[in-house]
Tab-separated table of C-alpha atoms in Angstrom:
chain	number	residue	atom	x	y	z
A	1	MET	CA	0.000	0.000	0.000
A	2	THR	CA	1.648	3.208	-1.070
A	3	ASP	CA	1.237	6.567	0.511
A	4	ASN	CA	0.170	8.410	-2.567
A	5	HIS	CA	-3.306	7.010	-3.013
A	6	GLN	CA	-5.557	8.764	-5.417
A	7	VAL	CA	-7.452	11.641	-3.859
A	8	PRO	CA	-10.317	13.476	-5.600
A	9	PHE	CA	-9.404	16.625	-7.482
A	10	GLY	CA	-9.015	19.740	-5.364
A	11	SER	CA	-9.483	18.391	-1.902
A	12	GLY	CA	-6.247	16.822	-0.693
A	13	MET	CA	-3.916	16.285	-3.608
A	14	PHE	CA	-2.956	19.871	-4.223
A	15	GLN	CA	-2.660	20.693	-0.608
A	16	GLY	CA	-0.063	17.989	-0.393
A	17	GLN	CA	1.841	19.524	-3.251
A	18	ALA	CA	1.553	23.058	-1.905
A	19	LYS	CA	3.718	22.455	1.122
A	20	PHE	CA	6.832	22.605	-1.020
A	21	VAL	CA	6.061	26.133	-2.097
A	22	ASP	CA	7.105	29.077	0.093
A	23	TYR	CA	4.638	30.905	2.202
A	24	ALA	CA	4.203	33.988	0.038
A	25	HIS	CA	3.012	31.943	-2.894
A	26	MET	CA	1.184	29.301	-0.930
A	27	ASN	CA	-1.593	31.652	0.037
A	28	GLN	CA	-2.288	32.549	-3.527
A	29	GLN	CA	-2.009	29.026	-4.793
A	30	GLU	CA	-4.186	27.572	-2.095
A	31	VAL	CA	-6.802	30.195	-2.628
A	32	GLN	CA	-6.741	29.834	-6.372
A	33	VAL	CA	-7.125	26.078	-6.347
A	34	ASN	CA	-9.628	25.660	-3.565
A	35	THR	CA	-12.021	28.231	-4.871
A	36	LEU	CA	-12.769	25.963	-7.778
A	37	ASP	CA	-15.003	23.619	-5.895
A	38	GLU	CA	-16.005	25.372	-2.715
A	39	PRO	CA	-19.471	26.836	-2.381
A	40	VAL	CA	-20.015	30.319	-3.753
A	41	MET	CA	-20.961	31.574	-0.306
A	42	ASP	CA	-17.503	30.648	0.985
A	43	THR	CA	-15.756	32.581	-1.761
A	44	LEU	CA	-17.990	35.582	-1.253
A	45	LEU	CA	-17.564	35.507	2.500
A	46	ARG	CA	-13.814	35.304	2.201
A	47	ASP	CA	-13.707	38.296	-0.144
A	48	ILE	CA	-16.050	40.243	2.106
A	49	ASN	CA	-13.886	39.437	5.108
A	50	MET	CA	-10.841	40.662	3.248
A	51	ILE	CA	-12.590	43.923	2.433
A	52	LEU	CA	-13.746	44.367	6.026
A	53	TYR	CA	-10.265	43.646	7.329
A	54	LYS	CA	-8.830	46.387	5.179
A	55	LEU	CA	-11.636	48.723	6.146
A	56	SER	CA	-10.626	48.275	9.762
A	57	TYR	CA	-7.383	49.996	8.880
A	58	VAL	CA	-9.372	52.950	7.605
A	59	ILE	CA	-11.812	53.141	10.483
A	60	ILE	CA	-9.041	53.441	13.034
A	61	PRO	CA	-6.726	55.928	11.343
A	62	ARG	CA	-3.125	55.019	11.878
A	63	MET	CA	-1.511	58.308	12.634
A	64	LYS	CA	1.974	57.087	13.233
A	65	GLU	CA	4.228	56.640	10.264
A	66	THR	CA	5.756	53.507	11.662
A	67	GLN	CA	2.379	51.873	11.465
A	68	GLY	CA	1.973	53.089	7.932
A	69	ARG	CA	5.294	51.543	7.043
A	70	LYS	CA	4.305	48.336	8.762
A	71	LEU	CA	1.130	48.257	6.738
A	72	ARG	CA	3.157	48.567	3.582
A	73	ASN	CA	5.901	46.124	4.337
A	74	CYS	CA	4.271	43.480	6.452
A	75	LYS	CA	4.784	40.165	4.768
A	76	ARG	CA	2.021	38.460	6.606
A	77	LEU	CA	-0.557	40.896	5.293
A	78	ASP	CA	-0.168	39.449	1.826
A	79	GLN	CA	-3.530	40.639	0.751
A	80	ILE	CA	-2.952	44.221	1.741
A	81	LYS	CA	0.449	44.097	0.144
A	82	ILE	CA	-1.009	42.878	-3.113
A	83	GLY	CA	-3.898	45.270	-2.985
A	84	ASP	CA	-7.317	44.569	-4.351
A	85	LEU	CA	-9.595	46.844	-6.275
A	86	TRP	CA	-12.918	45.302	-5.245
A	87	GLY	CA	-13.219	47.436	-2.166
A	88	PRO	CA	-12.554	50.731	-3.930
A	89	LEU	CA	-14.898	49.724	-6.745
A	90	LEU	CA	-17.735	48.936	-4.347
A	91	LEU	CA	-17.142	52.145	-2.418
A	92	SER	CA	-17.020	54.296	-5.533
A	93	LEU	CA	-20.190	52.696	-6.907
A	94	LEU	CA	-21.944	53.253	-3.597
A	95	LEU	CA	-20.859	56.884	-3.450
A	96	ALA	CA	-21.780	57.592	-7.063
A	97	MET	CA	-25.198	55.945	-6.629
A	98	THR	CA	-25.937	57.752	-3.369
A	99	LEU	CA	-25.102	61.121	-4.825
A	100	GLY	CA	-26.801	60.337	-8.125
A	101	ILE	CA	-30.066	59.229	-6.573
A	102	ASN	CA	-30.377	62.346	-4.506
A	103	SER	CA	-29.612	64.956	-7.038
A	104	ASN	CA	-32.633	66.563	-8.525
A	105	GLN	CA	-31.112	66.808	-11.952
A	106	SER	CA	-28.630	65.044	-14.261
A	107	SER	CA	-27.940	62.021	-12.116
A	108	ASP	CA	-25.996	60.343	-14.914
A	109	THR	CA	-23.613	63.305	-15.088
A	110	ILE	CA	-22.962	63.009	-11.374
A	111	PHE	CA	-22.434	59.266	-11.531
A	112	GLY	CA	-19.888	59.663	-14.299
A	113	THR	CA	-18.206	62.621	-12.627
A	114	ILE	CA	-17.740	60.843	-9.303
A	115	PHE	CA	-16.340	57.786	-11.026
A	116	ILE	CA	-13.879	59.781	-13.106
A	117	ILE	CA	-12.764	61.890	-10.155
A	118	MET	CA	-12.283	58.921	-7.915
A	119	TRP	CA	-10.330	56.676	-10.259
A	120	GLY	CA	-8.608	59.390	-12.260
A	121	GLY	CA	-7.776	61.243	-9.069
A	122	SER	CA	-6.254	58.178	-7.405
A	123	ALA	CA	-4.172	57.503	-10.498
A	124	VAL	CA	-2.957	61.106	-10.710
A	125	ILE	CA	-2.016	61.203	-7.022
A	126	THR	CA	-0.079	57.967	-7.333
A	127	VAL	CA	1.753	59.143	-10.442
A	128	ASN	CA	2.535	62.400	-8.646
A	129	ALA	CA	4.051	60.488	-5.729
A	130	LYS	CA	6.081	58.318	-8.106
A	131	LEU	CA	7.349	61.354	-10.014
A	132	LEU	CA	8.446	62.984	-6.784
A	133	GLY	CA	10.596	59.968	-6.136
A	134	GLY	CA	8.474	57.922	-3.761
A	135	GLN	CA	8.766	54.147	-3.660
A	136	VAL	CA	5.146	53.408	-4.206
A	137	SER	CA	3.439	50.541	-5.924
A	138	PHE	CA	0.704	51.799	-8.191
A	139	PHE	CA	-2.044	49.362	-7.265
A	140	GLN	CA	-1.306	49.413	-3.578
A	141	SER	CA	-1.625	53.173	-3.541
A	142	VAL	CA	-4.846	53.225	-5.577
A	143	CYS	CA	-6.190	50.546	-3.219
A	144	VAL	CA	-5.440	52.571	-0.093
A	145	LEU	CA	-6.839	55.780	-1.543
A	146	GLY	CA	-9.968	53.933	-2.593
A	147	TYR	CA	-10.520	52.357	0.804
A	148	CYS	CA	-10.068	55.677	2.561
A	149	VAL	CA	-13.136	57.054	0.759
A	150	PHE	CA	-15.215	54.979	3.189
A	151	PRO	CA	-15.872	57.845	5.686
A	152	ILE	CA	-17.119	60.072	2.878
A	153	ASN	CA	-19.465	57.263	1.877
A	154	VAL	CA	-20.780	57.103	5.421
A	155	ALA	CA	-21.385	60.847	5.401
A	156	ALA	CA	-23.183	60.697	2.053
A	157	VAL	CA	-25.486	57.902	3.232
A	158	LEU	CA	-26.191	59.725	6.519
A	159	ILE	CA	-27.071	62.916	4.709
A	160	THR	CA	-29.326	60.980	2.333
A	161	PHE	CA	-31.344	59.470	5.122
A	162	LEU	CA	-31.508	62.505	7.368
A	163	GLN	CA	-31.961	65.034	4.604
A	164	SER	CA	-34.907	66.921	5.965
A	165	TYR	CA	-33.530	67.208	9.477
A	166	LEU	CA	-30.161	68.639	8.603
A	167	GLY	CA	-29.549	72.295	7.942
A	168	PHE	CA	-26.593	73.511	5.924
A	169	PHE	CA	-24.224	73.925	8.847
A	170	LEU	CA	-24.909	70.488	10.277
A	171	ARG	CA	-24.164	68.970	6.891
A	172	LEU	CA	-20.976	70.993	6.737
A	173	ILE	CA	-19.901	69.592	10.101
A	174	ILE	CA	-20.660	65.982	9.170
A	175	VAL	CA	-18.926	66.244	5.811
A	176	GLY	CA	-15.988	68.088	7.373
A	177	ALA	CA	-15.525	65.341	9.945
A	178	ALA	CA	-15.684	62.677	7.224
A	179	PHE	CA	-13.132	64.569	5.143
A	180	LEU	CA	-10.677	64.862	8.044
A	181	TRP	CA	-11.130	61.198	8.888
A	182	SER	CA	-10.425	60.144	5.276
A	183	THR	CA	-7.374	62.353	5.008
A	184	PHE	CA	-5.831	61.143	8.262
A	185	SER	CA	-6.476	57.534	7.328
A	186	SER	CA	-4.482	57.770	4.153
A	187	LEU	CA	-1.876	60.133	5.593
A	188	SER	CA	0.283	57.656	7.438
A	189	PHE	CA	0.434	55.304	4.497
A	190	MET	CA	1.290	57.908	1.901
A	191	SER	CA	3.749	59.938	3.920
A	192	SER	CA	5.733	56.878	4.957
A	193	MET	CA	6.827	56.488	1.357
A	194	MET	CA	8.238	59.951	0.782
A	195	ASN	CA	11.339	61.805	1.850
A	196	GLU	CA	11.048	64.322	4.628
A	197	GLU	CA	11.370	67.295	2.265
A	198	LYS	CA	8.656	66.154	-0.094
A	199	LYS	CA	5.934	65.083	2.295
A	200	VAL	CA	3.777	68.187	2.053
A	201	ILE	CA	3.850	68.344	-1.718
A	202	SER	CA	2.902	64.696	-2.028
A	203	VAL	CA	0.131	64.826	0.579
A	204	TYR	CA	-1.457	68.055	-0.664
A	205	PRO	CA	-3.052	66.378	-3.731
A	206	ILE	CA	-4.685	63.814	-1.426
A	207	PHE	CA	-6.153	66.633	0.627
A	208	LEU	CA	-7.527	68.228	-2.547
A	209	PHE	CA	-8.904	64.915	-3.783
A	210	TYR	CA	-10.894	64.183	-0.625
A	211	MET	CA	-12.084	67.766	-0.455
A	212	PHE	CA	-13.394	67.464	-4.020
A	213	LEU	CA	-15.279	64.296	-3.149
A	214	SER	CA	-16.601	65.665	0.141
A	215	TRP	CA	-17.851	68.805	-1.505
A	216	PHE	CA	-20.307	66.808	-3.589
A	217	CYS	CA	-21.915	65.471	-0.418
A	218	ILE	CA	-22.850	68.845	0.968
A	219	PHE	CA	-25.306	69.862	-1.645
A	220	ILE	CA	-27.289	66.712	-2.283
B	1	MET	CA	53.615	25.078	-11.780
B	2	GLN	CA	49.894	25.141	-11.907
B	3	ASN	CA	47.747	22.358	-13.148
B	4	PHE	CA	44.071	22.714	-13.422
B	5	GLY	CA	43.010	19.277	-12.342
B	6	SER	CA	39.471	18.347	-11.727
B	7	ASN	CA	40.215	16.604	-8.451
B	8	ASN	CA	40.274	18.804	-5.405
B	9	ASP	CA	44.064	19.154	-5.303
B	10	LEU	CA	45.662	21.864	-3.342
B	11	ASP	CA	48.039	24.206	-5.088
B	12	GLU	CA	51.172	25.614	-3.537
B	13	LYS	CA	49.310	28.198	-1.568
B	14	GLY	CA	46.862	25.761	-0.141
B	15	HIS	CA	43.854	26.828	-2.184
B	16	VAL	CA	41.661	24.226	-3.751
B	17	MET	CA	42.181	24.042	-7.479
B	18	THR	CA	39.195	23.871	-9.714
B	19	ASP	CA	38.646	23.071	-13.365
B	20	GLN	CA	38.495	26.607	-14.539
B	21	PRO	CA	40.975	29.303	-13.774
B	22	LYS	CA	39.692	31.804	-11.270
B	23	ILE	CA	38.365	34.651	-13.357
B	24	LYS	CA	36.171	37.132	-11.626
B	25	VAL	CA	33.149	37.710	-13.696
B	26	LYS	CA	31.036	40.629	-12.647
B	27	PHE	CA	27.482	40.413	-13.816
B	28	GLU	CA	26.137	43.821	-14.537
B	29	PRO	CA	22.572	44.082	-15.649
B	30	LYS	CA	22.508	45.439	-19.126
B	31	PRO	CA	20.561	48.657	-19.327
B	32	LYS	CA	17.372	48.038	-21.212
B	33	PRO	CA	17.438	49.867	-24.491
B	34	SER	CA	14.511	52.202	-24.143
B	35	THR	CA	12.337	52.035	-27.162
B	36	CYS	CA	10.218	54.877	-25.906
B	37	PRO	CA	12.068	57.304	-23.630
B	38	ILE	CA	9.034	59.513	-23.262
B	39	CYS	CA	7.031	56.558	-21.948
B	40	THR	CA	9.151	55.959	-18.846
B	41	VAL	CA	8.547	57.559	-15.479
B	42	GLU	CA	12.208	58.557	-15.245
B	43	TYR	CA	11.862	60.989	-18.151
B	44	TYR	CA	9.196	62.936	-16.323
B	45	GLN	CA	10.948	62.839	-12.964
B	46	GLN	CA	13.256	65.609	-14.103
B	47	PHE	CA	10.267	67.946	-14.186
B	48	PHE	CA	9.307	67.172	-10.586
B	49	ASP	CA	12.702	67.475	-8.965
B	50	ILE	CA	11.515	69.840	-6.295
B	51	GLU	CA	11.053	70.096	-2.534
B	52	GLN	CA	8.336	71.753	-0.505
B	53	ARG	CA	10.696	74.521	0.561
B	54	ASP	CA	11.222	75.406	-3.108
B	55	VAL	CA	7.498	75.492	-3.757
B	56	TYR	CA	6.928	77.900	-0.844
B	57	MET	CA	9.719	80.178	-2.113
B	58	ARG	CA	8.349	80.234	-5.650
B	59	ILE	CA	4.794	80.994	-4.561
B	60	ARG	CA	6.146	83.744	-2.333
B	61	CYS	CA	8.095	85.140	-5.304
B	62	SER	CA	4.932	85.236	-7.374
B	63	LEU	CA	2.862	86.923	-4.668
B	64	LEU	CA	5.485	89.659	-4.261
B	65	SER	CA	5.171	90.238	-7.956
B	66	TRP	CA	6.946	93.563	-8.324
B	67	LYS	CA	10.341	92.062	-7.527
B	68	PRO	CA	11.957	90.420	-10.563
B	69	GLU	CA	13.315	87.527	-8.542
B	70	PHE	CA	11.646	84.600	-10.153
B	71	TYR	CA	14.680	83.375	-12.094
B	72	GLN	CA	16.762	83.443	-8.943
B	73	CYS	CA	14.090	81.417	-7.204
B	74	VAL	CA	13.836	78.899	-9.981
B	75	GLY	CA	17.519	78.663	-10.862
B	76	LYS	CA	18.120	75.925	-13.357
B	77	ASN	CA	15.257	73.883	-12.040
B	78	PRO	CA	11.841	74.824	-13.363
B	79	ASP	CA	9.150	72.394	-12.302
B	80	LEU	CA	5.729	71.214	-13.329
B	81	TRP	CA	4.382	70.477	-9.848
B	82	GLY	CA	3.471	74.108	-9.228
B	83	PRO	CA	1.567	74.787	-12.455
B	84	LEU	CA	-0.292	71.483	-12.266
B	85	TRP	CA	-1.501	71.636	-8.677
B	86	ILE	CA	-2.052	75.381	-8.516
B	87	SER	CA	-4.334	75.176	-11.535
B	88	THR	CA	-6.144	72.149	-10.090
B	89	THR	CA	-6.716	74.037	-6.832
B	90	ILE	CA	-8.128	76.962	-8.783
B	91	ILE	CA	-10.492	74.612	-10.630
B	92	PHE	CA	-11.742	73.258	-7.317
B	93	ILE	CA	-12.219	76.748	-5.884
B	94	LEU	CA	-14.101	77.890	-8.985
B	95	PHE	CA	-16.383	74.871	-8.886
B	96	ALA	CA	-17.027	74.854	-5.141
B	97	GLY	CA	-16.898	78.581	-4.613
B	98	GLY	CA	-19.051	79.454	-7.585
B	99	ASN	CA	-21.793	77.141	-6.391
B	100	LEU	CA	-21.430	78.289	-2.799
B	101	SER	CA	-21.706	81.905	-3.852
B	102	ARG	CA	-24.970	81.206	-5.671
B	103	PHE	CA	-26.200	79.156	-2.713
B	104	LEU	CA	-25.646	82.059	-0.341
B	105	LEU	CA	-27.744	84.294	-2.558
B	106	GLU	CA	-30.535	81.790	-3.047
B	107	GLU	CA	-33.623	82.517	-1.046
B	108	ASP	CA	-35.219	79.119	-1.243
B	109	LYS	CA	-32.357	76.919	-0.124
B	110	ARG	CA	-34.175	73.658	-0.638
B	111	HIS	CA	-34.545	74.171	-4.351
B	112	PHE	CA	-30.975	75.092	-5.002
B	113	LYS	CA	-29.799	73.642	-8.304
B	114	TYR	CA	-26.178	72.615	-8.304
B	115	GLU	CA	-24.391	73.620	-11.481
B	116	TYR	CA	-22.124	70.742	-12.546
B	117	ASN	CA	-21.056	72.418	-15.772
B	118	TYR	CA	-18.875	74.728	-13.712
B	119	MET	CA	-16.344	71.974	-13.400
B	120	TYR	CA	-15.996	71.272	-17.101
B	121	VAL	CA	-15.768	74.944	-18.038
B	122	ALA	CA	-13.274	75.536	-15.221
B	123	VAL	CA	-11.072	72.653	-16.398
B	124	LEU	CA	-11.103	74.021	-19.936
B	125	ILE	CA	-10.342	77.619	-19.058
B	126	VAL	CA	-7.759	77.083	-16.341
B	127	TYR	CA	-5.722	74.378	-18.047
B	128	ALA	CA	-5.750	76.400	-21.269
B	129	MET	CA	-4.442	79.413	-19.371
B	130	ALA	CA	-1.864	77.439	-17.435
B	131	PHE	CA	-0.515	75.234	-20.216
B	132	ILE	CA	-1.658	75.944	-23.751
B	133	ILE	CA	-1.111	79.699	-23.799
B	134	PRO	CA	2.375	79.601	-22.238
B	135	ILE	CA	3.419	76.808	-24.590
B	136	ILE	CA	2.381	78.893	-27.590
B	137	LEU	CA	4.054	81.985	-26.151
B	138	GLY	CA	7.181	80.034	-25.281
B	139	VAL	CA	7.433	78.506	-28.736
B	140	ILE	CA	7.049	81.939	-30.334
B	141	MET	CA	9.646	83.428	-28.015
B	142	LYS	CA	12.152	80.652	-28.398
B	143	TYR	CA	11.972	79.856	-32.077
B	144	ILE	CA	10.873	83.114	-33.660
B	145	LEU	CA	12.278	85.718	-31.309
B	146	LYS	CA	15.309	83.619	-30.345
B	147	SER	CA	15.186	84.023	-26.591
B	148	GLU	CA	17.343	81.971	-24.254
B	149	LEU	CA	14.327	81.158	-22.139
B	150	GLY	CA	12.929	77.743	-22.875
B	151	VAL	CA	9.287	76.813	-23.309
B	152	PHE	CA	9.411	75.015	-19.995
B	153	GLU	CA	10.498	78.096	-18.041
B	154	ILE	CA	7.604	80.067	-19.500
B	155	VAL	CA	5.132	77.322	-18.546
B	156	CYS	CA	6.546	77.297	-15.015
B	157	MET	CA	6.276	81.090	-14.774
B	158	TYR	CA	2.687	81.170	-15.998
B	159	GLY	CA	1.734	78.415	-13.584
B	160	TYR	CA	3.108	80.276	-10.598
B	161	SER	CA	1.566	83.544	-11.793
B	162	LEU	CA	-1.851	81.953	-11.240
B	163	SER	CA	-1.095	81.339	-7.577
B	164	VAL	CA	-2.560	84.691	-6.505
B	165	TYR	CA	-5.936	83.565	-7.850
B	166	MET	CA	-6.076	80.795	-5.247
B	167	PHE	CA	-6.541	83.446	-2.583
B	168	VAL	CA	-8.512	85.943	-4.653
B	169	LEU	CA	-11.158	83.451	-5.736
B	170	VAL	CA	-11.784	82.306	-2.177
B	171	LEU	CA	-12.481	85.927	-1.292
B	172	CYS	CA	-14.771	86.236	-4.320
B	173	ILE	CA	-17.239	83.862	-2.685
B	174	ILE	CA	-18.550	86.892	-0.789
B	175	PRO	CA	-21.670	87.697	-2.817
B	176	TYR	CA	-21.162	91.435	-3.246
B	177	ASN	CA	-20.524	92.831	-6.702
B	178	GLU	CA	-18.104	95.575	-5.720
B	179	ALA	CA	-16.090	93.293	-3.469
B	180	GLN	CA	-15.750	90.701	-6.219
B	181	TRP	CA	-14.596	93.259	-8.774
B	182	PHE	CA	-12.092	94.677	-6.328
B	183	PHE	CA	-10.528	91.317	-5.542
B	184	LEU	CA	-10.437	90.261	-9.175
B	185	MET	CA	-8.743	93.515	-10.171
B	186	CYS	CA	-6.111	92.998	-7.472
B	187	GLY	CA	-5.514	89.499	-8.758
B	188	LEU	CA	-5.250	90.711	-12.347
B	189	ALA	CA	-2.747	93.415	-11.403
B	190	ASN	CA	-0.594	91.034	-9.382
B	191	SER	CA	-0.541	88.317	-12.008
B	192	THR	CA	0.140	90.640	-14.964
B	193	ILE	CA	2.836	92.608	-13.148
B	194	PHE	CA	4.568	89.352	-12.209
B	195	LEU	CA	4.692	88.189	-15.821
B	196	LEU	CA	5.742	91.549	-17.262
B	197	VAL	CA	8.409	92.241	-14.649
B	198	ASN	CA	10.048	88.879	-15.172
B	199	LEU	CA	9.953	89.134	-18.953
B	200	TRP	CA	11.059	92.761	-18.934
B	201	ASP	CA	14.738	92.043	-19.633
B	202	PHE	CA	13.904	89.947	-22.618
B	203	MET	CA	11.413	92.477	-23.925
B	204	LYS	CA	13.863	95.355	-23.612
B	205	LYS	CA	16.669	93.438	-25.271
B	206	ASN	CA	14.620	92.390	-28.246
B	207	LYS	CA	12.548	95.558	-28.416
B	208	GLN	CA	9.461	93.393	-28.801
B	209	THR	CA	7.568	94.925	-25.953
B	210	THR	CA	4.208	95.236	-27.615
B	211	LEU	CA	4.242	91.835	-29.215
B	212	ILE	CA	4.634	90.114	-25.844
B	213	ALA	CA	2.953	92.465	-23.413
B	214	VAL	CA	-0.316	92.809	-25.317
B	215	PRO	CA	-1.185	89.084	-25.431
B	216	ILE	CA	-0.210	88.641	-21.772
B	217	ILE	CA	-2.422	91.482	-20.607
B	218	SER	CA	-5.322	90.558	-22.841
B	219	PHE	CA	-5.362	86.873	-21.870
B	220	ASN	CA	-5.237	87.731	-18.179
B	221	LEU	CA	-8.069	90.213	-18.638
B	222	ALA	CA	-10.121	87.607	-20.515
B	223	LEU	CA	-9.513	85.172	-17.671
B	224	ILE	CA	-10.913	87.405	-14.956
B	225	LEU	CA	-13.859	88.394	-17.123
B	226	CYS	CA	-14.642	84.679	-17.453
B	227	PHE	CA	-14.347	84.299	-13.698
B	228	LYS	CA	-16.688	87.170	-13.042
B	229	PHE	CA	-19.307	86.596	-15.699
B	230	TYR	CA	-19.550	82.835	-15.568
B	231	PHE	CA	-18.599	81.578	-12.150
B	232	PHE	CA	-19.367	84.459	-9.875
B	233	ARG	CA	-22.205	86.187	-11.625
B	234	LEU	CA	-24.718	87.499	-9.196
B	235	ILE	CA	-28.265	86.923	-10.291
B	236	TYR	CA	-30.661	88.608	-7.985
B	237	ALA	CA	-34.216	87.413	-7.739
B	238	VAL	CA	-36.548	89.673	-9.646
B	239	ASP	CA	-39.532	90.899	-7.762
B	240	ASP	CA	-42.787	90.727	-9.619
């Protein structure tokens, strides 16, 4: 009786082979192979958990740069290191829909505008950081900027539901708080990549970007 | 006497002899022949070789516009960061401030209609003013009038000349006609004086004063008229 008896596809055979691969690749390989025959709910729940895990980094803004650097370099956080674009896509869709539904005119213009600003803006900020000499990976940066839009989403949804109760100044306060929260969340990550003398000029576009997005929420 | 045997013999110094003579081969990665130099990030990095201290100095130079110090500020290192982000800030202020100014005047705040076209018009006007016009002017100056200033220095100068509008347009949110005209005129004066003072040497040397000064003044004037009559126009409700 030999050890290598035939095992059905996907359940044990590939796991046996995977132990010869190093850790960084094993995650990806395991995930890729096992998702072929697991229930759809499992795949969805795993992706949702990944998104929520990254959102936890946004909800508790990491002010210290050392934590930002840890976030970037940590080998165990393979998924954050790789960066995914599902989270930013969901958040941008949610924001564009929220603002589009509430506007009393041209909701398709708003939807398109928010999309373009969000994705084009993230790309421009990342290219700006790269041109100033930062060691930044394009997708990782777009991922972080996308996730940090979450507080602005929260503000937009709040204003949608409490529209009739909120005067202009209360909206301004809510949106202002969301804007500051977003900016501080992305600050530690972005400034950990730049030299001391170039921090302000690489962070200023982020400030402008979130202010642009927040401004749309005030007048819905 | 050296023999290069394949057994692990020791030579006279006690080192193990190997098959091949010991030649140090240094592997240097061959530089990739760039098929498209404009496509790489490194080509554009030369335009962003700037620190925040430099940006503060250059904006300060442009706000104190009557002193012809811009070339000393810039040195041999004109940049594109300033023109790009100053013009983007102005676009944001036009879009947000223009709508806010109308909102403050609106009596029935619930039926306020947000004007999204402001953004597209702002992008068109401001990027044309910050990039297209200085490129045309720079090309004319360099290739027809044979100046030693490059196109890039002119683009940099125009970009920083717009920095006064960042502050002026925020003040223009105040919905009073006279106040808006006053601030816009101050901005126009500052911006035009900055450009003329820094180009004065070139204009005097080539005796082409009119050819350069007239377009500069007229484009700046057109810019503030656009600001006033499109973004910050004050439409008062008409009583029946």
